[in-house]
Coordinates of C-alpha atoms in Angstrom, one line a residue:
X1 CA 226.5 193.6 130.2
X2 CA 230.1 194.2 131.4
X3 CA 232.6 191.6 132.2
X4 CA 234.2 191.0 135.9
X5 CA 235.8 194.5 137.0
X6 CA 238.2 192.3 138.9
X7 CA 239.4 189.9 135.7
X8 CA 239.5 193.1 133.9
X9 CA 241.7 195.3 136.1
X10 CA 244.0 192.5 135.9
X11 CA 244.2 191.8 132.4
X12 CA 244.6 195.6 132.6
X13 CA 247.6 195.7 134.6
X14 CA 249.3 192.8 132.5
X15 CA 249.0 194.2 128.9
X16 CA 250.3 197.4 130.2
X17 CA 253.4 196.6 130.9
X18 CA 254.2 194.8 127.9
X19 CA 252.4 197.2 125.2
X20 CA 252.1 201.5 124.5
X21 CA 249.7 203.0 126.3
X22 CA 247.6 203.8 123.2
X23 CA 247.4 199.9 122.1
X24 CA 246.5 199.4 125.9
X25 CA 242.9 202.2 125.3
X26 CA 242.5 201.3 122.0
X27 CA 242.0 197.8 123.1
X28 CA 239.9 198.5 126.2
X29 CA 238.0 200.5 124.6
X30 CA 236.8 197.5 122.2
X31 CA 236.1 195.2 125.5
X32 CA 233.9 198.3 126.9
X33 CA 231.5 198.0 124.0
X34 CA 231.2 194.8 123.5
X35 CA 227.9 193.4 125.1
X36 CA 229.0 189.5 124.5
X37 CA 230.7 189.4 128.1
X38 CA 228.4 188.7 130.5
X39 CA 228.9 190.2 134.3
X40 CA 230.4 187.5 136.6
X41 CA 230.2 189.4 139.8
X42 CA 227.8 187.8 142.7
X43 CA 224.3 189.3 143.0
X44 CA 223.1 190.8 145.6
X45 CA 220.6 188.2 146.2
X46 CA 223.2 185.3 145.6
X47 CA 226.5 186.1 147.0
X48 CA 227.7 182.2 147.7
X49 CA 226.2 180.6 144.5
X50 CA 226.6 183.4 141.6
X51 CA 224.1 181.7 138.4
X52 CA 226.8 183.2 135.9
X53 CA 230.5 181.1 136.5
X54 CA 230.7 179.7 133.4
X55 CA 231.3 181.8 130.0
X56 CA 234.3 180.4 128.6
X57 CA 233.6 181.5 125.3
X58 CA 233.8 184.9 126.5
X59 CA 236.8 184.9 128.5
X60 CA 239.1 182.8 126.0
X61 CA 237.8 185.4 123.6
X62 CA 239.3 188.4 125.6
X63 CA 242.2 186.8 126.0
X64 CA 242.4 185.1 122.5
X65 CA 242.2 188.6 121.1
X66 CA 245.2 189.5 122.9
X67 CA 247.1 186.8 121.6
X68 CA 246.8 188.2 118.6
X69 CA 247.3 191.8 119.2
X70 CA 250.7 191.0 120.5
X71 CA 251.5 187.5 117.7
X72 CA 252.8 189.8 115.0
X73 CA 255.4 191.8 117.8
X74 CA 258.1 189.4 117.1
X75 CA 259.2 186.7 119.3
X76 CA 261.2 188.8 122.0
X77 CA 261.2 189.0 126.0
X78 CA 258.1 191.1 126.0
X79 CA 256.3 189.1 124.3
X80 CA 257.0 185.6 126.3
X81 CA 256.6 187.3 129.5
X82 CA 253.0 188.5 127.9
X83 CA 251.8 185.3 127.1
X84 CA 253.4 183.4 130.6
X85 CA 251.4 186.1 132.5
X86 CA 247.8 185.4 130.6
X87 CA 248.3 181.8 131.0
X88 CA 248.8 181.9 134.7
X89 CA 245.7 184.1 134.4
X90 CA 244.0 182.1 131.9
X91 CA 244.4 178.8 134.2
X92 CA 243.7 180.9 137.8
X93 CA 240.4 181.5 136.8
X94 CA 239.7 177.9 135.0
X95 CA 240.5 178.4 131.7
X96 CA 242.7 175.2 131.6
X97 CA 242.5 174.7 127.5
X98 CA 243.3 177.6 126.8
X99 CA 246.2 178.2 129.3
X100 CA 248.0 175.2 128.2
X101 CA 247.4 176.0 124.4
X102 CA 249.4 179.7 125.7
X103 CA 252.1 177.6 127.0
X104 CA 252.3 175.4 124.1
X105 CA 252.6 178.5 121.8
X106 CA 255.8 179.5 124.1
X107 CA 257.3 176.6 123.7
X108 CA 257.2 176.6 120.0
X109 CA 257.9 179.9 119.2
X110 CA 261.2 180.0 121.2
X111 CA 262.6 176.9 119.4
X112 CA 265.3 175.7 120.8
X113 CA 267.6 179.0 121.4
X114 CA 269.1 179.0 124.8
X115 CA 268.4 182.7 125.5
X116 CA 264.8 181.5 125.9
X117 CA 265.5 178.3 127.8
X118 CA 264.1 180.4 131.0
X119 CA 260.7 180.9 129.4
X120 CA 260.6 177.4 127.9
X121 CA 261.1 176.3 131.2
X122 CA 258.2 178.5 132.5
X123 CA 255.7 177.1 130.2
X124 CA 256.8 173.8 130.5
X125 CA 256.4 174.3 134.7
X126 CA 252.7 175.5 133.6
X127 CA 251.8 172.6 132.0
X128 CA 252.6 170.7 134.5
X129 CA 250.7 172.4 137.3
X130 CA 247.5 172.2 134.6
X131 CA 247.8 168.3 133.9
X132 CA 248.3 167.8 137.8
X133 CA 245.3 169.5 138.6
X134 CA 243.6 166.9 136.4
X135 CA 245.4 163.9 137.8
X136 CA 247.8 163.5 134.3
X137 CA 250.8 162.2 136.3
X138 CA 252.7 161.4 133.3
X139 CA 252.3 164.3 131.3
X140 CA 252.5 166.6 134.6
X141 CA 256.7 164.7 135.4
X142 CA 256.9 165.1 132.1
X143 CA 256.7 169.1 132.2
X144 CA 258.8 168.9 134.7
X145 CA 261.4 167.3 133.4
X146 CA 261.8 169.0 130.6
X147 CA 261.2 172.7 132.8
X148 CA 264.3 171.6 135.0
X149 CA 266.3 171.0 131.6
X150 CA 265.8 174.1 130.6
X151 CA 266.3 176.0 133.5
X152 CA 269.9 174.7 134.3
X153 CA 271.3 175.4 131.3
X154 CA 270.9 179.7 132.3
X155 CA 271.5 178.2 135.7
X156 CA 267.6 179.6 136.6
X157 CA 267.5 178.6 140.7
X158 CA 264.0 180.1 140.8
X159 CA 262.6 178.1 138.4
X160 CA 264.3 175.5 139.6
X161 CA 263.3 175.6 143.0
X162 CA 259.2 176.0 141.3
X163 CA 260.1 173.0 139.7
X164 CA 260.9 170.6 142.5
X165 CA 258.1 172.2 144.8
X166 CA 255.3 170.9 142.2
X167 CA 257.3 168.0 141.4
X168 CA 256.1 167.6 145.8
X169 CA 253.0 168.5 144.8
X170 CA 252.6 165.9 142.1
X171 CA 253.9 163.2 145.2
X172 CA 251.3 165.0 148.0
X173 CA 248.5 164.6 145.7
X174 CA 249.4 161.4 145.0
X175 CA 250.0 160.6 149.0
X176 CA 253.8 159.9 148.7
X177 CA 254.6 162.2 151.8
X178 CA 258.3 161.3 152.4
X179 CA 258.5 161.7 148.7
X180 CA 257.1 164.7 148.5
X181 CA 259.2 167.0 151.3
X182 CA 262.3 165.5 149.8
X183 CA 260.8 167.6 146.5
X184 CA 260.0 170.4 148.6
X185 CA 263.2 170.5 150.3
X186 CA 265.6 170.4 147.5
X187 CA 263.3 173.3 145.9
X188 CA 264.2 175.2 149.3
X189 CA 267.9 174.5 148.1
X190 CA 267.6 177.0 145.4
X191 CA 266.4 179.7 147.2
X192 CA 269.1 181.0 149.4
X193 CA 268.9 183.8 151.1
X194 CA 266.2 185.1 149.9
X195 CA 264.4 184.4 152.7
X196 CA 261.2 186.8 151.9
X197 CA 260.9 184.7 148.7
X198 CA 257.7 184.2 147.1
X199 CA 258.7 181.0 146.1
X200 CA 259.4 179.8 149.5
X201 CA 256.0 181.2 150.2
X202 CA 254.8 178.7 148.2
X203 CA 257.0 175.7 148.8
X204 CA 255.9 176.7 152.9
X205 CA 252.2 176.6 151.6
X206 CA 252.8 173.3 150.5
X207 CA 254.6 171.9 153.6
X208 CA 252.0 173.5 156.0
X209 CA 249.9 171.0 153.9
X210 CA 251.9 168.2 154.1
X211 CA 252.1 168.8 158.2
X212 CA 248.3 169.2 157.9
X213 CA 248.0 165.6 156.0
X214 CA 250.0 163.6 158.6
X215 CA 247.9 165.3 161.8
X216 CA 250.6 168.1 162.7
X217 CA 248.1 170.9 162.8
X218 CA 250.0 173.3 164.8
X219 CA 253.1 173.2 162.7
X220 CA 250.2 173.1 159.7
X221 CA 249.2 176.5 161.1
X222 CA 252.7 178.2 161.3
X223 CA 253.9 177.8 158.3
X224 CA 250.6 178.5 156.3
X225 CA 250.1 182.0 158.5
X226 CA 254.0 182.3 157.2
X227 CA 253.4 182.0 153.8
X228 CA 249.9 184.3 154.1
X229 CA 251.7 187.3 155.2
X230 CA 253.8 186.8 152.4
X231 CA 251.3 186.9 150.0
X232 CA 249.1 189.8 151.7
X233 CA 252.1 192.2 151.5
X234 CA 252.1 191.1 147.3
X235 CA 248.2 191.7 147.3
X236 CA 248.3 188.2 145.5
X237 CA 244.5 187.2 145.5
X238 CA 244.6 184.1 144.2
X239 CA 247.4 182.8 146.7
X240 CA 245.7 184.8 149.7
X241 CA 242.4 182.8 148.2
X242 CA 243.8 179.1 148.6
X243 CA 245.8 180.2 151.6
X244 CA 242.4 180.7 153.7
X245 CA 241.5 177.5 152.0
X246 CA 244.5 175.4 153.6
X247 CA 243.5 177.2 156.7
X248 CA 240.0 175.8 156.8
X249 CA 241.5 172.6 156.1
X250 CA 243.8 172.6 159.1
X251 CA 240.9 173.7 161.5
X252 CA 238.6 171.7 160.1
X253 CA 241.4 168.7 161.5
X254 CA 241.4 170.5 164.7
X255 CA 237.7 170.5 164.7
X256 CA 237.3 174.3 164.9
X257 CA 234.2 174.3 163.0
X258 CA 233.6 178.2 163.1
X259 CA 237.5 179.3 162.1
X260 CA 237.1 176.8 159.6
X261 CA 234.1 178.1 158.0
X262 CA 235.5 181.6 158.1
X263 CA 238.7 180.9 156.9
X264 CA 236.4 179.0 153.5
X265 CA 234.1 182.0 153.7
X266 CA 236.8 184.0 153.2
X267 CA 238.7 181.6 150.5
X268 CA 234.7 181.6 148.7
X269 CA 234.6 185.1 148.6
X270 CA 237.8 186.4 146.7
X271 CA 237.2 183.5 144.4
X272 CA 234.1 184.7 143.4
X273 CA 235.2 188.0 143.1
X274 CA 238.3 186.9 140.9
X275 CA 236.5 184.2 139.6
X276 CA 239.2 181.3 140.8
X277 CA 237.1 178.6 139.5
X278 CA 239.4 175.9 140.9
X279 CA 240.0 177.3 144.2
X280 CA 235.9 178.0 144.8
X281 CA 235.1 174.4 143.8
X282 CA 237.4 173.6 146.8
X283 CA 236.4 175.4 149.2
X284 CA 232.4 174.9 148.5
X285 CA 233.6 171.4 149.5
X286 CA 235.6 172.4 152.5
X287 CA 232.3 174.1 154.3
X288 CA 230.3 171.3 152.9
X289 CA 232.6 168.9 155.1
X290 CA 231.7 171.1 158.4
X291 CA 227.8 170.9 157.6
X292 CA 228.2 167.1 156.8
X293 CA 229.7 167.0 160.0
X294 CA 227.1 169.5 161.9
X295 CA 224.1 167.0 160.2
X296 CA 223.4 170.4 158.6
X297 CA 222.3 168.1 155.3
X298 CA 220.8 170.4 153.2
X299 CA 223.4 173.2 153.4
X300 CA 226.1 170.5 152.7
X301 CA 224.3 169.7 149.5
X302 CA 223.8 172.8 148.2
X303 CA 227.5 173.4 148.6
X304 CA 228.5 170.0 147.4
X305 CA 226.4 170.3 144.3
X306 CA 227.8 173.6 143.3
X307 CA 231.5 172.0 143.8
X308 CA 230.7 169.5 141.5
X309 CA 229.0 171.9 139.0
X310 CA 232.4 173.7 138.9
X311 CA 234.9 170.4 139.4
X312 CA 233.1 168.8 136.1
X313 CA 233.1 171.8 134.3
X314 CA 236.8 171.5 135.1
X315 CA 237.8 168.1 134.6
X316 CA 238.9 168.5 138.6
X317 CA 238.5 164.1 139.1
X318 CA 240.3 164.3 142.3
X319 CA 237.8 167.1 143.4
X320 CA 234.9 165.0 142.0
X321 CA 236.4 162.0 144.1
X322 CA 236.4 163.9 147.3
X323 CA 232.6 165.3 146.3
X324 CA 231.5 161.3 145.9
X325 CA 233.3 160.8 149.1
X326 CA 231.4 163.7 151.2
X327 CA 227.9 162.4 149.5
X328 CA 229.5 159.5 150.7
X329 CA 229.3 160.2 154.2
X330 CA 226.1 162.2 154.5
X331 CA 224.2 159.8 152.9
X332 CA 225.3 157.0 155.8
X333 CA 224.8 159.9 158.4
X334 CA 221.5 159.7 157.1
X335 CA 220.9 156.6 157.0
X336 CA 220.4 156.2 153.2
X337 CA 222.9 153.4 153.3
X338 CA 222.5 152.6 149.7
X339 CA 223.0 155.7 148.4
X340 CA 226.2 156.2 150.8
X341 CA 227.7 152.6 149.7
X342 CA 227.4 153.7 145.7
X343 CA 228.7 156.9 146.4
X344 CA 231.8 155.6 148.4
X345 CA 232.7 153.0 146.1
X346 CA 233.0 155.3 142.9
X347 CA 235.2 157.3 145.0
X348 CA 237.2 154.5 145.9
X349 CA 237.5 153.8 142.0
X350 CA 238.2 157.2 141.2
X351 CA 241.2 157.9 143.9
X352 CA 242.7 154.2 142.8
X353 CA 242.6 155.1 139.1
X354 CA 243.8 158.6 140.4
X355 CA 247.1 156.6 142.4
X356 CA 245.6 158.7 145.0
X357 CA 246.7 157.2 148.2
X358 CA 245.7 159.8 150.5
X359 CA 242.3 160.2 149.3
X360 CA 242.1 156.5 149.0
X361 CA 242.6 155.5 152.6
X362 CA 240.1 158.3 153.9
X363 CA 237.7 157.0 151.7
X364 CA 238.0 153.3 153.0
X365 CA 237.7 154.6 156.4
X366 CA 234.5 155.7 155.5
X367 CA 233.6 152.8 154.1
X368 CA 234.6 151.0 157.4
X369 CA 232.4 153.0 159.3
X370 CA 229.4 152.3 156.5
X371 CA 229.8 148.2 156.6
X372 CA 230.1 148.7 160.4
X373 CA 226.7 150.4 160.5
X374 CA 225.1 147.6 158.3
X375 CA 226.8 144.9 160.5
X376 CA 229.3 144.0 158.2
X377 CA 232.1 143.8 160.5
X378 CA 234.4 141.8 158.4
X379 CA 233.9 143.7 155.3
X380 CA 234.4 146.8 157.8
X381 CA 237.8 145.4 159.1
X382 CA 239.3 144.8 155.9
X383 CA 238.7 148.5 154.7
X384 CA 240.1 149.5 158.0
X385 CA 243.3 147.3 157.7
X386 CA 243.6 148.8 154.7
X387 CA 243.6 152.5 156.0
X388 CA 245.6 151.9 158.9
X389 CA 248.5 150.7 156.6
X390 CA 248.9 153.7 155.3
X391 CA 248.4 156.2 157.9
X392 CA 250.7 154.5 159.4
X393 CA 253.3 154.9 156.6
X394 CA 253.0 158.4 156.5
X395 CA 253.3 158.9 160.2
X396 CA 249.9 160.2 161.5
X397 CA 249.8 159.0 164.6
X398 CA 246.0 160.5 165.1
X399 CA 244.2 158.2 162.5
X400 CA 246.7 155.4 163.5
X401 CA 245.1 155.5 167.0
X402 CA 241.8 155.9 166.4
X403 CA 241.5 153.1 163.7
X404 CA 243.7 151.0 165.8
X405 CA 241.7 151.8 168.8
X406 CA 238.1 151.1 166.9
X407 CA 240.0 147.6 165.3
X408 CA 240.2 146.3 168.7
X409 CA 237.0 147.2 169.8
X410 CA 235.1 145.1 166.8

């Protein structure tokens, strides 16, 4: 069986640039024969829910080989931009252990010489995108810390500006809007005049979220189209990938069901065929929402249960949260108020362990609406106080009116 054309073609296009074009044949050779890498393309009869995601083994021994094809090189540019490129590829496509163990092997083989204080501070940014997507908010501002260190002492105003934009992402996730566009804003500081910047591609991704989280779905839209063009004209799949993703998110606010589920078709579909573990698991979620929403229950769980399949495999909590949440809710749509009451309060756990504010108020809202079905109408209007308090703190005036508005009416 052959491994995913895709994965291949880019670890292809990475090695090549760093070693001889013999080592490059030589080496893909060796992958071509080998019959322990299953294929991770989507059948023809399953082109949502592929059966083979999961071969870890396999991929971390592609990679792992490669490691030590180029360990023995000497530690020198080519090298460290080697191993920064397969760990970005190693955590894209879910292989979070193994991405960070990359990183940590930059870290320690440059020392502390200030000619590699750049790509310390790269693998120390890296790090702390992988122990944010798993909620590790110390060890995440940690990373960045000690990645912004490093980058001002060569004066390094991209990775500077990378810095502060997850720095806002590490605040978004954690619900601390106003927080979290200061980050993105002083990470616009750095850029300039580079105004075609892929980094400001990325910190507008991350503001067209932000706009998106406080109910400003049109600005939401602008500056996530923005960033998507900038990304198309890079052919940069796994951006394109979560890009559609944040779209389906902002129509799904809108409640334009049918763009939303084509804009998560689309996200789906080059995740599969890149295998973007972390951005599928998503997105399964994101069209489960619309069924949930449609009373389409059956189609919501198949989706949820395959987001959860991937988000455990991954360690994802605050994906596993939101999945608890969305049982949550379909659960009490159908009546099975038991079910829905277990699975809202272990989401409520999870997002409070998680300092996940954001998550944390949707999730009492839903509870609100639960205890209001079963009577429960003071149980109902604490949880709503609750979530009012902070929508209103972060300014969307949406959610402030309707919980207001169904307050008054209880």
């Amino acid at each position: 069986m052959e491994i995913s054309t895709g994965f291949i073609e880019k670890v292809e296009g990475i090695i090549s640039k760093y070693l001889d074009s013999k080592e490059v044949f030589t080496f893909l050779e060796r992958i071509a024969r080998a019959d322990e890498f299953p294929a991770l393309s989507p059948k023809e009869d399953s082109t949502v829910f592929p059966e083979n995601l999961f071969y870890s083994g396999s991929y971390s021994a592609l990679l792992d080989n490669i490691i030590t094809l180029v360990d023995n090189k000497g530690n020198d540019a080519d090298t460290f931009n080697l191993l920064i490129e397969l760990g970005a590829l190693s955590g894209a496509v879910g292989e979070k252990q193994l991405a960070a163990d990359i990183n940590k092997k930059i870290i320690e083989k440059t020392g502390d010489r200030k000619d590699f204080s750049g790509f310390r501070g790269f693998a120390f940014l890296a790090l702390a995108d992988i122990y944010a997507t798993q909620a590790e908010w110390d060890k995440s501002i940690f990373s960045v810390e000690n990645a912004i260190k490093n980058f001002r002492k060569v004066k390094e105003k991209e990775g500077l500006s990378r810095s502060h934009n997850i720095m806002g992402t590490i605040h978004a996730e954690q619900g601390k809007i106003k927080n979290a566009k200061k980050s993105f804003e002083k990470g616009l500081s750095f850029i300039g005049e580079e105004k075609d910047s892929l980094v400001l591609a990325m910190i507008e991704t991350n503001l067209g979220i932000i706009n998106n989280m406080q109910g400003n779905t049109d600005e939401a839209l602008l500056l996530l189209n923005r960033a998507l063009l900038k990304w198309q004209a890079v052919n940069e799949d796994r951006r394109i990938a979560e890009l559609h993703h944040n779209l389906g998110m902002v129509f799904t606010e809108k409640e334009e069901f049918d763009k939303a589920i084509n804009s998560f078709e689309k996200s789906i579909l080059i995740s599969l065929s890149q295998r973007f573990l972390p951005n599928l698991s998503i997105s399964y979620l994101g069209e489960a929402n619309i069924f949930t929403r449609q009373k389409d229950f059956d189609a919501a769980r198949a989706y949820i249960t395959q987001s959860l399949n991937i988000s455990n495999k991954l360690n994802d909590r605050l994906t596993i949260a939101d999945a608890y949440k969305l049982l949550g809710i379909l659960h009490r749509l159908n009546k099975e108020y038991d079910l829905a009451e277990g699975y809202l309060r272990t989401s409520l756990r999870i997002n409070i362990e998680l300092l996940n504010k954001l998550n944390q108020a949707e999730t009492e809202f839903e509870s609100a609406l639960l205890y209001l079905d079963l009577k429960k109408k003071k149980t109902a209007k604490d949880f709503l106080k609750k979530s009012l308090k902070y929508y209103r703190q972060i300014g969307h005036s949406n959610k402030t009116r309707v919980i207001s508005e169904l307050l008054d009416r209880i």
